[in-house]
Short mmCIF file of N, CA, C and O in Angstrom, two decimals:
data_model
loop_
_atom_site.label_atom_id
_atom_site.label_comp_id
_atom_site.label_asym_id
_atom_site.label_seq_id
_atom_site.Cartn_x
_atom_site.Cartn_y
_atom_site.Cartn_z
N MET A 1 -18.91 49.74 77.56
CA MET A 1 -19.78 50.44 78.47
C MET A 1 -20.14 49.49 79.62
O MET A 1 -20.47 48.34 79.39
N ASP A 2 -20.03 49.96 80.82
CA ASP A 2 -20.34 49.08 81.94
C ASP A 2 -21.85 48.90 82.10
O ASP A 2 -22.65 49.60 81.49
N LYS A 3 -22.23 47.92 82.93
CA LYS A 3 -23.65 47.56 83.02
C LYS A 3 -24.51 48.67 83.61
O LYS A 3 -25.68 48.79 83.27
N TYR A 4 -23.95 49.52 84.48
CA TYR A 4 -24.76 50.57 85.08
C TYR A 4 -25.06 51.68 84.08
O TYR A 4 -26.17 52.20 84.03
N LYS A 5 -24.07 52.05 83.28
CA LYS A 5 -24.31 53.06 82.25
C LYS A 5 -25.28 52.53 81.22
O LYS A 5 -26.15 53.25 80.73
N THR A 6 -25.13 51.25 80.86
CA THR A 6 -26.03 50.64 79.89
C THR A 6 -27.46 50.63 80.42
O THR A 6 -28.40 51.00 79.72
N LYS A 7 -27.63 50.23 81.67
CA LYS A 7 -28.97 50.18 82.27
C LYS A 7 -29.58 51.58 82.33
O LYS A 7 -30.77 51.75 82.02
N MET A 8 -28.80 52.56 82.71
CA MET A 8 -29.31 53.93 82.78
C MET A 8 -29.68 54.44 81.39
O MET A 8 -30.70 55.11 81.23
N THR A 9 -28.87 54.12 80.39
CA THR A 9 -29.15 54.55 79.03
C THR A 9 -30.45 53.95 78.52
O THR A 9 -31.30 54.64 77.96
N ILE A 10 -30.61 52.64 78.73
CA ILE A 10 -31.82 51.96 78.27
C ILE A 10 -33.05 52.51 78.99
O ILE A 10 -34.08 52.76 78.36
N ASN A 11 -32.95 52.73 80.30
CA ASN A 11 -34.08 53.30 81.04
C ASN A 11 -34.41 54.70 80.56
O ASN A 11 -35.58 55.09 80.50
N LYS A 12 -33.38 55.48 80.22
CA LYS A 12 -33.62 56.84 79.72
C LYS A 12 -34.33 56.78 78.37
O LYS A 12 -35.30 57.50 78.13
N TRP A 13 -33.87 55.91 77.47
CA TRP A 13 -34.53 55.75 76.17
C TRP A 13 -35.96 55.28 76.35
O TRP A 13 -36.86 55.76 75.69
N PHE A 14 -36.15 54.32 77.25
CA PHE A 14 -37.48 53.76 77.45
C PHE A 14 -38.43 54.78 78.06
O PHE A 14 -39.64 54.72 77.82
N SER A 15 -37.90 55.72 78.83
CA SER A 15 -38.77 56.74 79.44
C SER A 15 -39.41 57.64 78.38
O SER A 15 -40.45 58.24 78.63
N TYR A 16 -38.80 57.75 77.20
CA TYR A 16 -39.36 58.57 76.13
C TYR A 16 -40.46 57.84 75.36
O TYR A 16 -41.18 58.45 74.58
N ILE A 17 -40.59 56.54 75.57
CA ILE A 17 -41.60 55.75 74.88
C ILE A 17 -42.85 55.70 75.74
O ILE A 17 -42.82 55.20 76.86
N SER A 18 -43.93 56.21 75.23
CA SER A 18 -45.18 56.21 75.97
C SER A 18 -46.14 55.21 75.33
O SER A 18 -46.78 55.50 74.32
N LEU A 19 -46.21 54.03 75.94
CA LEU A 19 -47.09 53.00 75.40
C LEU A 19 -48.56 53.35 75.59
O LEU A 19 -49.41 52.86 74.86
N GLU A 20 -48.86 54.21 76.56
CA GLU A 20 -50.24 54.60 76.82
C GLU A 20 -50.80 55.49 75.71
O GLU A 20 -52.01 55.58 75.53
N LYS A 21 -49.93 56.19 74.98
CA LYS A 21 -50.38 57.10 73.93
C LYS A 21 -50.55 56.41 72.58
O LYS A 21 -50.88 57.06 71.60
N LEU A 22 -50.31 55.10 72.54
CA LEU A 22 -50.48 54.37 71.29
C LEU A 22 -51.96 54.23 70.95
O LEU A 22 -52.84 54.38 71.81
N SER A 23 -52.23 53.89 69.72
CA SER A 23 -53.62 53.70 69.30
C SER A 23 -54.22 52.48 70.02
O SER A 23 -53.50 51.63 70.53
N GLU A 24 -55.52 52.42 70.01
CA GLU A 24 -56.23 51.32 70.67
C GLU A 24 -55.84 49.97 70.04
O GLU A 24 -55.63 48.98 70.75
N THR A 25 -55.69 49.95 68.73
CA THR A 25 -55.31 48.72 68.03
C THR A 25 -53.92 48.26 68.48
O THR A 25 -53.71 47.07 68.74
N SER A 26 -53.00 49.19 68.57
CA SER A 26 -51.64 48.85 69.00
C SER A 26 -51.64 48.31 70.42
O SER A 26 -50.96 47.32 70.72
N ARG A 27 -52.41 48.94 71.29
CA ARG A 27 -52.48 48.46 72.68
C ARG A 27 -53.11 47.07 72.77
O ARG A 27 -52.70 46.26 73.59
N GLN A 28 -54.07 46.80 71.89
CA GLN A 28 -54.67 45.47 71.87
C GLN A 28 -53.66 44.41 71.42
O GLN A 28 -53.60 43.32 71.99
N VAL A 29 -52.87 44.74 70.41
CA VAL A 29 -51.84 43.80 69.93
C VAL A 29 -50.80 43.56 71.02
O VAL A 29 -50.39 42.41 71.25
N ILE A 30 -50.39 44.61 71.71
CA ILE A 30 -49.43 44.45 72.81
C ILE A 30 -50.05 43.61 73.92
O ILE A 30 -49.38 42.74 74.50
N GLY A 31 -51.32 43.81 74.20
CA GLY A 31 -52.01 43.01 75.20
C GLY A 31 -52.07 41.54 74.81
O GLY A 31 -51.87 40.66 75.65
N GLN A 32 -52.30 41.27 73.53
CA GLN A 32 -52.30 39.89 73.06
C GLN A 32 -50.90 39.28 73.17
O GLN A 32 -50.76 38.11 73.52
N PHE A 33 -49.88 40.06 72.86
CA PHE A 33 -48.50 39.59 72.99
C PHE A 33 -48.21 39.23 74.44
O PHE A 33 -47.65 38.18 74.73
N ASN A 34 -48.58 40.11 75.36
CA ASN A 34 -48.34 39.86 76.78
C ASN A 34 -49.13 38.66 77.29
O ASN A 34 -48.66 37.93 78.16
N ARG A 35 -50.32 38.46 76.78
CA ARG A 35 -51.15 37.33 77.19
C ARG A 35 -50.55 36.01 76.68
O ARG A 35 -50.58 35.00 77.36
N TYR A 36 -49.97 36.06 75.48
CA TYR A 36 -49.41 34.86 74.87
C TYR A 36 -48.11 34.45 75.55
O TYR A 36 -47.86 33.28 75.79
N SER A 37 -47.27 35.42 75.84
CA SER A 37 -45.97 35.11 76.45
C SER A 37 -46.01 35.48 77.93
O SER A 37 -46.23 36.63 78.27
N LYS A 38 -45.81 34.51 78.77
CA LYS A 38 -45.95 34.71 80.22
C LYS A 38 -44.83 35.55 80.82
O LYS A 38 -45.05 36.47 81.58
N LYS A 39 -43.57 35.22 80.49
CA LYS A 39 -42.45 35.86 81.17
C LYS A 39 -41.80 36.98 80.35
O LYS A 39 -41.22 37.89 80.90
N LEU A 40 -41.87 36.89 79.04
CA LEU A 40 -41.22 37.87 78.19
C LEU A 40 -42.27 38.85 77.68
O LEU A 40 -42.87 38.65 76.64
N THR A 41 -42.50 39.91 78.44
CA THR A 41 -43.52 40.89 78.08
C THR A 41 -43.01 41.81 76.98
O THR A 41 -41.82 41.82 76.65
N PHE A 42 -43.93 42.59 76.42
CA PHE A 42 -43.58 43.52 75.35
C PHE A 42 -42.52 44.51 75.83
O PHE A 42 -41.58 44.82 75.11
N LYS A 43 -42.67 45.02 77.05
CA LYS A 43 -41.70 45.98 77.58
C LYS A 43 -40.32 45.35 77.71
O LYS A 43 -39.31 45.98 77.40
N LYS A 44 -40.26 44.09 78.14
CA LYS A 44 -38.97 43.41 78.27
C LYS A 44 -38.33 43.18 76.91
O LYS A 44 -37.11 43.34 76.76
N VAL A 45 -39.14 42.82 75.91
CA VAL A 45 -38.61 42.63 74.55
C VAL A 45 -38.07 43.96 74.01
O VAL A 45 -37.00 44.02 73.42
N LEU A 46 -38.82 45.02 74.24
CA LEU A 46 -38.39 46.34 73.78
C LEU A 46 -37.07 46.74 74.43
O LEU A 46 -36.15 47.23 73.76
N LYS A 47 -36.95 46.51 75.74
CA LYS A 47 -35.70 46.83 76.43
C LYS A 47 -34.55 45.95 75.94
O LYS A 47 -33.42 46.41 75.84
N LEU A 48 -34.85 44.70 75.62
CA LEU A 48 -33.83 43.80 75.10
C LEU A 48 -33.31 44.30 73.76
O LEU A 48 -32.10 44.31 73.51
N PHE A 49 -34.22 44.75 72.89
CA PHE A 49 -33.79 45.28 71.61
C PHE A 49 -33.05 46.61 71.76
O PHE A 49 -32.10 46.89 71.02
N LEU A 50 -33.45 47.43 72.72
CA LEU A 50 -32.70 48.66 72.98
C LEU A 50 -31.29 48.34 73.46
O LEU A 50 -30.33 49.01 73.08
N TYR A 51 -31.15 47.29 74.29
CA TYR A 51 -29.83 46.85 74.72
C TYR A 51 -28.99 46.42 73.52
O TYR A 51 -27.82 46.78 73.40
N ALA A 52 -29.60 45.67 72.61
CA ALA A 52 -28.88 45.19 71.42
C ALA A 52 -28.44 46.36 70.55
O ALA A 52 -27.33 46.36 70.01
N ILE A 53 -29.28 47.37 70.42
CA ILE A 53 -28.93 48.55 69.64
C ILE A 53 -27.79 49.30 70.32
O ILE A 53 -26.82 49.70 69.67
N ASN A 54 -27.89 49.48 71.62
CA ASN A 54 -26.86 50.19 72.37
C ASN A 54 -25.52 49.48 72.29
O ASN A 54 -24.47 50.11 72.18
N ASP A 55 -25.54 48.16 72.33
CA ASP A 55 -24.32 47.37 72.31
C ASP A 55 -23.85 47.06 70.89
O ASP A 55 -22.82 46.43 70.71
N GLU A 56 -24.60 47.53 69.90
CA GLU A 56 -24.30 47.29 68.49
C GLU A 56 -24.13 45.80 68.21
O GLU A 56 -23.19 45.37 67.55
N THR A 57 -25.08 45.01 68.70
CA THR A 57 -25.06 43.57 68.51
C THR A 57 -25.36 43.24 67.05
O THR A 57 -26.27 43.81 66.45
N ASP A 58 -24.60 42.31 66.50
CA ASP A 58 -24.70 41.99 65.08
C ASP A 58 -25.93 41.16 64.73
O ASP A 58 -26.51 41.34 63.65
N SER A 59 -26.32 40.25 65.59
CA SER A 59 -27.43 39.36 65.26
C SER A 59 -28.12 38.89 66.54
O SER A 59 -27.60 39.06 67.64
N LEU A 60 -29.28 38.27 66.36
CA LEU A 60 -29.99 37.71 67.52
C LEU A 60 -29.19 36.56 68.13
O LEU A 60 -29.22 36.37 69.34
N ARG A 61 -28.50 35.80 67.30
CA ARG A 61 -27.67 34.71 67.81
C ARG A 61 -26.56 35.27 68.71
O ARG A 61 -26.29 34.75 69.78
N HIS A 62 -25.94 36.36 68.29
CA HIS A 62 -24.89 36.98 69.10
C HIS A 62 -25.48 37.56 70.39
O HIS A 62 -24.87 37.48 71.45
N LEU A 63 -26.67 38.13 70.31
CA LEU A 63 -27.35 38.65 71.50
C LEU A 63 -27.61 37.52 72.49
O LEU A 63 -27.39 37.67 73.69
N ASP A 64 -28.06 36.38 71.98
CA ASP A 64 -28.29 35.22 72.84
C ASP A 64 -27.00 34.79 73.52
O ASP A 64 -26.98 34.51 74.72
N GLN A 65 -25.90 34.76 72.79
CA GLN A 65 -24.62 34.38 73.37
C GLN A 65 -24.17 35.38 74.43
O GLN A 65 -23.63 35.00 75.46
N GLN A 66 -24.43 36.65 74.20
CA GLN A 66 -24.06 37.67 75.18
C GLN A 66 -24.88 37.53 76.47
O GLN A 66 -24.37 37.75 77.56
N LEU A 67 -26.14 37.17 76.34
CA LEU A 67 -26.99 37.02 77.52
C LEU A 67 -26.62 35.78 78.32
O LEU A 67 -26.70 35.79 79.55
N VAL A 68 -26.20 34.72 77.63
CA VAL A 68 -25.79 33.50 78.32
C VAL A 68 -24.42 33.70 78.98
O VAL A 68 -24.21 33.30 80.11
N ASN A 69 -23.51 34.36 78.27
CA ASN A 69 -22.16 34.60 78.78
C ASN A 69 -21.87 36.10 78.69
O ASN A 69 -21.36 36.56 77.66
N PRO A 70 -22.18 36.89 79.72
CA PRO A 70 -22.02 38.34 79.67
C PRO A 70 -20.58 38.82 79.43
O PRO A 70 -20.37 39.93 78.98
N LYS A 71 -19.59 37.98 79.71
CA LYS A 71 -18.20 38.38 79.50
C LYS A 71 -17.80 38.31 78.04
O LYS A 71 -16.75 38.80 77.67
N LEU A 72 -18.65 37.72 77.21
CA LEU A 72 -18.37 37.60 75.78
C LEU A 72 -18.42 38.97 75.13
O LEU A 72 -19.40 39.71 75.24
N LYS A 73 -17.37 39.34 74.48
CA LYS A 73 -17.31 40.62 73.77
C LYS A 73 -17.28 40.36 72.28
O LYS A 73 -16.96 39.28 71.82
N LYS A 74 -17.59 41.39 71.52
CA LYS A 74 -17.56 41.25 70.07
C LYS A 74 -16.15 41.01 69.60
O LYS A 74 -15.19 41.56 70.14
N VAL A 75 -16.06 40.17 68.59
CA VAL A 75 -14.75 39.86 68.01
C VAL A 75 -14.42 40.84 66.96
O VAL A 75 -15.19 41.32 66.22
#
């Protein structure tokens, strides 16, 4: 799947997730996560995991390798 279809797919999936409708406790935990991590917000982590699901990535180590070298395909 090319990067544009992947990006559109992830954005479409993410559009169905309404973080505003979560419970107050969940929003507080997400707020603490965002406060703790400066650059990697909860939304970015969620999109990263959606990318991994879409690409059927085997492990976090493989996901890391794919992000460092995008031309790397599954063996």
